mmCIF file of C-alpha atoms in Angstrom:
data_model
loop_
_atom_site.group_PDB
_atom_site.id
_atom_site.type_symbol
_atom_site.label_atom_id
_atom_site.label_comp_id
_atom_site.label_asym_id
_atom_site.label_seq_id
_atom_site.Cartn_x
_atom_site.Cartn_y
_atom_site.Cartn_z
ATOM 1 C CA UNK X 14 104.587 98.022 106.412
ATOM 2 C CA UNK X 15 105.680 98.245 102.936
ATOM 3 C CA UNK X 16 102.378 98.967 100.547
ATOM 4 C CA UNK X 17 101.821 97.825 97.474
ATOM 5 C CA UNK X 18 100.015 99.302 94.684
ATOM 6 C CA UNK X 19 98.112 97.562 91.723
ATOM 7 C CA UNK X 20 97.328 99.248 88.677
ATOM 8 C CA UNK X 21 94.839 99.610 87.006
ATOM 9 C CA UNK X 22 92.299 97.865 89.173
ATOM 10 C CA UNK X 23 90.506 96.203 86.861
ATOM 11 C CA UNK X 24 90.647 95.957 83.285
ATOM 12 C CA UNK X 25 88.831 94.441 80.268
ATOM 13 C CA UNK X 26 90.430 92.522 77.474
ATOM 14 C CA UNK X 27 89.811 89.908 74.937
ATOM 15 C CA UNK X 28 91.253 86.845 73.885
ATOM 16 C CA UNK X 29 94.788 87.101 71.516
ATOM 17 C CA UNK X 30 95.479 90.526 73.938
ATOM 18 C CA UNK X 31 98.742 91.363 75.244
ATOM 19 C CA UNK X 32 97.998 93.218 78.620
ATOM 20 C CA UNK X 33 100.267 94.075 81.504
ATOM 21 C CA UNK X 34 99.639 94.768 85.480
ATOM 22 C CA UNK X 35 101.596 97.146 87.293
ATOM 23 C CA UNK X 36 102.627 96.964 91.301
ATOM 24 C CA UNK X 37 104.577 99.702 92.627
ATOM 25 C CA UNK X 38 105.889 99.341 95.963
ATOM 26 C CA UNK X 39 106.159 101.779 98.904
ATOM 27 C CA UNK X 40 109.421 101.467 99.439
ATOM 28 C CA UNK X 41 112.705 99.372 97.332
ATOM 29 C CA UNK X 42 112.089 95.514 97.628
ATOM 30 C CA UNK X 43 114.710 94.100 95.201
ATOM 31 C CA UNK X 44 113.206 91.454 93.402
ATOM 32 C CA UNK X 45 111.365 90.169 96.404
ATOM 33 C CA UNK X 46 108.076 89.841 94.883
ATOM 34 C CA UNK X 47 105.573 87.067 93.294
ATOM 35 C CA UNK X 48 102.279 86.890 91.271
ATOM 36 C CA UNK X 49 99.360 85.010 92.229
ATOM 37 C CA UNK X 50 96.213 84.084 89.724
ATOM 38 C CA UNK X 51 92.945 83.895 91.692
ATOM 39 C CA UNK X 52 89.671 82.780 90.144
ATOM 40 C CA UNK X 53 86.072 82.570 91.779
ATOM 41 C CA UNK X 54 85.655 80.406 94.819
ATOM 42 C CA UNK X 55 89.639 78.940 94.738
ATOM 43 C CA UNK X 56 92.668 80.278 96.334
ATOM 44 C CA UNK X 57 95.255 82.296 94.517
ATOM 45 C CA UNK X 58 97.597 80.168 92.153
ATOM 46 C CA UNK X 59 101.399 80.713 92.025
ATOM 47 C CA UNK X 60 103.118 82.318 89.316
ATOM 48 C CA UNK X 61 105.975 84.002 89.054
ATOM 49 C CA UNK X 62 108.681 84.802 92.326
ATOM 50 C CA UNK X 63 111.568 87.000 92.513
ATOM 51 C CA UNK X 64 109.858 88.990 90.193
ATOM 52 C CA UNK X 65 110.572 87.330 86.950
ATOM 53 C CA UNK X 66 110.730 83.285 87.672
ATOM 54 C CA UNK X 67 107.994 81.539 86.161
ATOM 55 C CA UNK X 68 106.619 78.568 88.431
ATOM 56 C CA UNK X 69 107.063 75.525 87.415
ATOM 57 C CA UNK X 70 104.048 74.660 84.974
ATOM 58 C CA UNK X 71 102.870 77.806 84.416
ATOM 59 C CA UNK X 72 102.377 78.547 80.584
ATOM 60 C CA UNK X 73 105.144 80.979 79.083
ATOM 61 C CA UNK X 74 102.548 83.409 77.858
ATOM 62 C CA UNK X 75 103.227 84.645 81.482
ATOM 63 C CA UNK X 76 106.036 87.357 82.546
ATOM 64 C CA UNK X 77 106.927 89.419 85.486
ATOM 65 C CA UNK X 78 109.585 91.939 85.412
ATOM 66 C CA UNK X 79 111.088 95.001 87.346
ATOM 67 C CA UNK X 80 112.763 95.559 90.767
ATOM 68 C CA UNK X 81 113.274 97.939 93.346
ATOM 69 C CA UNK X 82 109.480 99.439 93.604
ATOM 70 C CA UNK X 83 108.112 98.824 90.079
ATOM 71 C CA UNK X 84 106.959 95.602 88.810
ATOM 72 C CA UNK X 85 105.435 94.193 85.812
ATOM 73 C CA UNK X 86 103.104 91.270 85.024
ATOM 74 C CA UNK X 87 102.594 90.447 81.735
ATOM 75 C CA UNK X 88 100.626 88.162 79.778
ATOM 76 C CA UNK X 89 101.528 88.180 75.986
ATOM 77 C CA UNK X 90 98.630 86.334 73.925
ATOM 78 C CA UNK X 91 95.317 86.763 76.446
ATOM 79 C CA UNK X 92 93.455 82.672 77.192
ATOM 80 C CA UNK X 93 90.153 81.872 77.603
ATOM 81 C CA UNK X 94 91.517 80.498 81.071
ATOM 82 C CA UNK X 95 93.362 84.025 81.851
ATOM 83 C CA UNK X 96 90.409 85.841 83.178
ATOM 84 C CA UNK X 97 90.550 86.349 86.901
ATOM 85 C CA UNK X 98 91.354 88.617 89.445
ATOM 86 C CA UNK X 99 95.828 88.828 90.057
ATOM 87 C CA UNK X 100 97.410 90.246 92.950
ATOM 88 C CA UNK X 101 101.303 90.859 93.515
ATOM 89 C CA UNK X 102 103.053 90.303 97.461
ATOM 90 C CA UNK X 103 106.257 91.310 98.494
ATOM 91 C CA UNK X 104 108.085 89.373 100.727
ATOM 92 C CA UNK X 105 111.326 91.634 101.880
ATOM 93 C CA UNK X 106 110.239 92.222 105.043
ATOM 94 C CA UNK X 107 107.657 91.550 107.349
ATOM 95 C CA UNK X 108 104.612 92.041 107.566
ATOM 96 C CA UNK X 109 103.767 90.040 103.948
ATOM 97 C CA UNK X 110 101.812 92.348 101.970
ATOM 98 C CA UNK X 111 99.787 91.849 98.858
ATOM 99 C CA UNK X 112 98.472 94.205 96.341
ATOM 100 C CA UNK X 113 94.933 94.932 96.348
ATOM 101 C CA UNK X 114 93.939 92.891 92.759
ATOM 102 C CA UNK X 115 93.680 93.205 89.394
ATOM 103 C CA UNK X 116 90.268 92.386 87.667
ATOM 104 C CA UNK X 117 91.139 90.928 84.235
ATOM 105 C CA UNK X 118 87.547 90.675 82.418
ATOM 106 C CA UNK X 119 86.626 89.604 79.179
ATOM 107 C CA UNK X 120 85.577 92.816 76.786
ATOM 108 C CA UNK Z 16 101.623 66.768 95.923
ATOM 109 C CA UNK Z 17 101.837 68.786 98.939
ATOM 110 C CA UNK Z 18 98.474 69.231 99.993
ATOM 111 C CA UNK Z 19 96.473 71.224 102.440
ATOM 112 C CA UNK Z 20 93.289 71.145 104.114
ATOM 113 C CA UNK Z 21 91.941 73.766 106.897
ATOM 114 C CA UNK Z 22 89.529 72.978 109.448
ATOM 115 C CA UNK Z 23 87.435 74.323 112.277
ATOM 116 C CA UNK Z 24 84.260 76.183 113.297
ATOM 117 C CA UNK Z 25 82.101 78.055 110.580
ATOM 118 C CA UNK Z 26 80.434 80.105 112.629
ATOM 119 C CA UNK Z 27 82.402 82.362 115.884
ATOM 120 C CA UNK Z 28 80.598 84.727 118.211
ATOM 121 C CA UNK Z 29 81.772 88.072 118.411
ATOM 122 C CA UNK Z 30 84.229 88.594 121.524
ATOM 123 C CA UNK Z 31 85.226 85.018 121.501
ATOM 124 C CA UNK Z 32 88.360 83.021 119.804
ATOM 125 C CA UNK Z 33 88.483 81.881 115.885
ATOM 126 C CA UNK Z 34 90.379 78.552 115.761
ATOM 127 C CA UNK Z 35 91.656 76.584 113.150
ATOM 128 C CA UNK Z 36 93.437 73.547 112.268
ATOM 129 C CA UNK Z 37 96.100 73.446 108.826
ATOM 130 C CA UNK Z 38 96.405 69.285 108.263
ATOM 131 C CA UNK Z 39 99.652 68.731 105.652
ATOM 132 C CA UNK Z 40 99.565 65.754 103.073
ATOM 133 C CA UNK Z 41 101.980 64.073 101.096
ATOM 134 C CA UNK Z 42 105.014 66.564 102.590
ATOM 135 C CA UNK Z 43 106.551 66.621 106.118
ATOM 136 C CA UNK Z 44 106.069 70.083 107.923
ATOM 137 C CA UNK Z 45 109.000 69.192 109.889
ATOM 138 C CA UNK Z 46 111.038 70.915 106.914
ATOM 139 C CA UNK Z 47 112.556 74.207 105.843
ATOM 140 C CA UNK Z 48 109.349 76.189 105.035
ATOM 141 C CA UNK Z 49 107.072 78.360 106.514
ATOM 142 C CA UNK Z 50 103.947 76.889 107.121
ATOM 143 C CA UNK Z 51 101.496 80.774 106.674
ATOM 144 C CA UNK Z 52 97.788 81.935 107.329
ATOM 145 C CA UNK Z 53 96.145 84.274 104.973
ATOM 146 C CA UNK Z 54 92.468 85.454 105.311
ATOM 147 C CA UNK Z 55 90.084 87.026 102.440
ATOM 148 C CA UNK Z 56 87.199 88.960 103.444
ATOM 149 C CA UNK Z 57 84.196 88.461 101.212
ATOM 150 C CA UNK Z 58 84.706 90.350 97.830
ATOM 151 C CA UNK Z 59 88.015 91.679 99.021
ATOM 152 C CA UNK Z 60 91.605 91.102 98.712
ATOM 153 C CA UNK Z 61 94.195 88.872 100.553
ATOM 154 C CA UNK Z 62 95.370 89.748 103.864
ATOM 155 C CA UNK Z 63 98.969 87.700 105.808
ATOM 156 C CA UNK Z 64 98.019 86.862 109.312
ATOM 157 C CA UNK Z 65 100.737 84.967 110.437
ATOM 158 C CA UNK Z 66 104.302 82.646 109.477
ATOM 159 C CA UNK Z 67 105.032 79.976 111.658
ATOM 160 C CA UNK Z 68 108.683 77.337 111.066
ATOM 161 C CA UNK Z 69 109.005 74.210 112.195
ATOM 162 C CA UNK Z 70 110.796 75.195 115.282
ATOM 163 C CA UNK Z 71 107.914 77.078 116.502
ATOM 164 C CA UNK Z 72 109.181 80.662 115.713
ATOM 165 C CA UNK Z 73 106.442 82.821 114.822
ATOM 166 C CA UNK Z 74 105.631 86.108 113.060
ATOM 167 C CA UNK Z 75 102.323 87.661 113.221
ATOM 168 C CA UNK Z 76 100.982 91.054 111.356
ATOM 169 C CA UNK Z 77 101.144 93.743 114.077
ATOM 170 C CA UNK Z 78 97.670 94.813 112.660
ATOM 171 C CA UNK Z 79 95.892 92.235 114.460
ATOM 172 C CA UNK Z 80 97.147 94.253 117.653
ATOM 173 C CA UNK Z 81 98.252 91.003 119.262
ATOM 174 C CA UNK Z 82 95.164 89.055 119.135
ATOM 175 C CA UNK Z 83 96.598 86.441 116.768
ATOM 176 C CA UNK Z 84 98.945 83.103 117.978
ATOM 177 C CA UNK Z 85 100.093 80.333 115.994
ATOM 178 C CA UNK Z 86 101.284 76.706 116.776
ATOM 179 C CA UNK Z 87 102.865 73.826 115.182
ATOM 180 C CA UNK Z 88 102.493 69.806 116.116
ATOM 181 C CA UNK Z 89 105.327 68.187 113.665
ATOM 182 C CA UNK Z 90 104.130 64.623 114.761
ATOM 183 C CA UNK Z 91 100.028 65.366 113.805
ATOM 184 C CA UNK Z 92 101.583 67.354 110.702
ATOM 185 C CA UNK Z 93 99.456 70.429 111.285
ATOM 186 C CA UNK Z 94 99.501 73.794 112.690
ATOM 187 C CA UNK Z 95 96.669 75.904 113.867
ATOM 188 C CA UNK Z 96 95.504 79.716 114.370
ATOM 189 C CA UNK Z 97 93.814 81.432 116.726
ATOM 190 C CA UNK Z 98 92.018 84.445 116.516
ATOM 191 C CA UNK Z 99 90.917 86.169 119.869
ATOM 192 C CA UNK Z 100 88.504 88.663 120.417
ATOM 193 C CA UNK Z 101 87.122 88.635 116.623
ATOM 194 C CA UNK Z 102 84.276 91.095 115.502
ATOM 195 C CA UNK Z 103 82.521 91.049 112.132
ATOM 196 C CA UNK Z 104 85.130 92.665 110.485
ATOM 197 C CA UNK Z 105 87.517 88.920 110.966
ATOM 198 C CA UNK Z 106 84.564 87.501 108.551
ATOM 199 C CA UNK Z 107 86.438 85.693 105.798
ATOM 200 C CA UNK Z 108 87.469 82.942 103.957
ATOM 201 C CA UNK Z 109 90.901 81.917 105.922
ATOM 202 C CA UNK Z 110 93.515 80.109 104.007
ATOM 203 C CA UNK Z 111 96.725 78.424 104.963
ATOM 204 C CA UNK Z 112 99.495 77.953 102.693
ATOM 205 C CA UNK Z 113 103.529 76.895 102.427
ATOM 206 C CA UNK Z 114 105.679 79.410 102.110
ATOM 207 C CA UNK Z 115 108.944 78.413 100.191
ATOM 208 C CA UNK Z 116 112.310 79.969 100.492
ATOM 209 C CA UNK Z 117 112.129 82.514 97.706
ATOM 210 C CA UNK Z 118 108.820 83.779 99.741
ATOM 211 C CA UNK Z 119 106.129 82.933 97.812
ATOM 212 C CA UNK Z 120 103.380 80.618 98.549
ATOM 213 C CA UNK Z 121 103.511 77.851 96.373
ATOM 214 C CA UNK Z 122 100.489 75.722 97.908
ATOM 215 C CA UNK Z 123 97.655 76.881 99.640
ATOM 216 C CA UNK Z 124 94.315 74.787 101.379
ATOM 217 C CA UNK Z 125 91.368 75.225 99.536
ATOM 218 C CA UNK Z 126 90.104 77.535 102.125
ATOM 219 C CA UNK Z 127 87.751 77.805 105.016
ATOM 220 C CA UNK Z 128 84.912 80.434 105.536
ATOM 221 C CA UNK Z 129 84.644 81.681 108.582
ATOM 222 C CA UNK Z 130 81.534 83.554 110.219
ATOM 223 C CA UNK Z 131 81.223 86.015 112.795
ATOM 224 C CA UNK Z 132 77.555 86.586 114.416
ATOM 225 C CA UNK Z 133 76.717 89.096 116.425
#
């Protein structure tokens, strides 16, 4: 199974912050990878796919880039709303994995 | 809106089967998605269990050592899991989701908690 590997694993921030969230894959997946937003008690929101294609709705401040086994999330100007947990998953070849999260806190 | 609701049992015995139910809304599952199960244990991160298409093909992770099967009923709209053998350790909240051609999950169920007693 290919792994994938979040860092860092949590991180603290405050609002107007640029911060970025690595995932490094275990192997070369092309761009075969999206970004998920997951707050308390809901299940994980879409973001980004294929590595760098926003969703549709989701605010620009939001960016994923990379390919091959290194991958980038970034958000450029830190929201209230942005704090919660973010995981990457890879989808080139079965079994799906996901990352193990990203904590995003509030400093 | 697509929308997705799981249901089922909220409490399993150890040593016997985990079943749930994935009813689609507003979408037809007879369609060219994957229709997915993905489980969170308390505190912890997300975990694939399972893709199953419209024409009943199925893929399962090989970590649940064969204990896992998946179905689909296009006229009721839903698909369900099942889970044999389960132990404490399948204690989570157990989500299904659509899985759209570029591979990501674009809408999920709110999710279901599901207990395993002793």
């Amino acid at each position: 199974a290919i792994q994938l590997t979040q860092s860092p694993s949590s991180l603290s921030a405050s609002v107007g912050d640029r911060v970025s969230i690595t995932c490094r894959a275990s192997q070369g997946i092309s761009t075969a990878l999206a970004w998920y937003q997951q707050k308390p008690g809901k299940p994980p929101k879409f973001l980004i796919y294929d590595a760098s294609t926003l969703e549709e709705g989701v605010p620009s401040t939001f960016s994923g880039s990379g390919s091959g086994t290194d991958f980038t999330l970034t958000i450029s100007s830190l929201q209230p709303e942005d704090f919660a947990t973010y995981y990457c998953q890879q989808f080139k070849s079965y079994p799906i994995t996901f990352g193990q999260g990203t904590r995003l806190e509030i400093k | 809106q697509v929308q997705l609701q799981e249901s089922g049992p909220g409490l399993v015995k150890a040593s016997e089967t985990l079943s749930l139910t994935c009813t689609v809304s507003e979408y037809s599952i007879n369609s060219p998605y994957y229709w997915d199960w993905i489980r969170q244990p308390p505190g912890k991160g997300l975990e694939w269990l399972g893709s199953i298409y419209e024409s009943g093909s199925a893929y399962y992770n090989p970590s649940l050592n064969s204990r896992i099967s998946m179905s689909i009923d296009t006229s009721a709209n839903q698909f369900s899991l099942k889970l044999r053998s389960v132990t404490a350790a399948d204690t989570a909240v157990y989500y299904c989701a659509r899985r759209e051609p570029s591979g990501g999950f674009d809408y999920w169920g709110q999710g279901a908690l599901v207990t395993v007693s002793a």
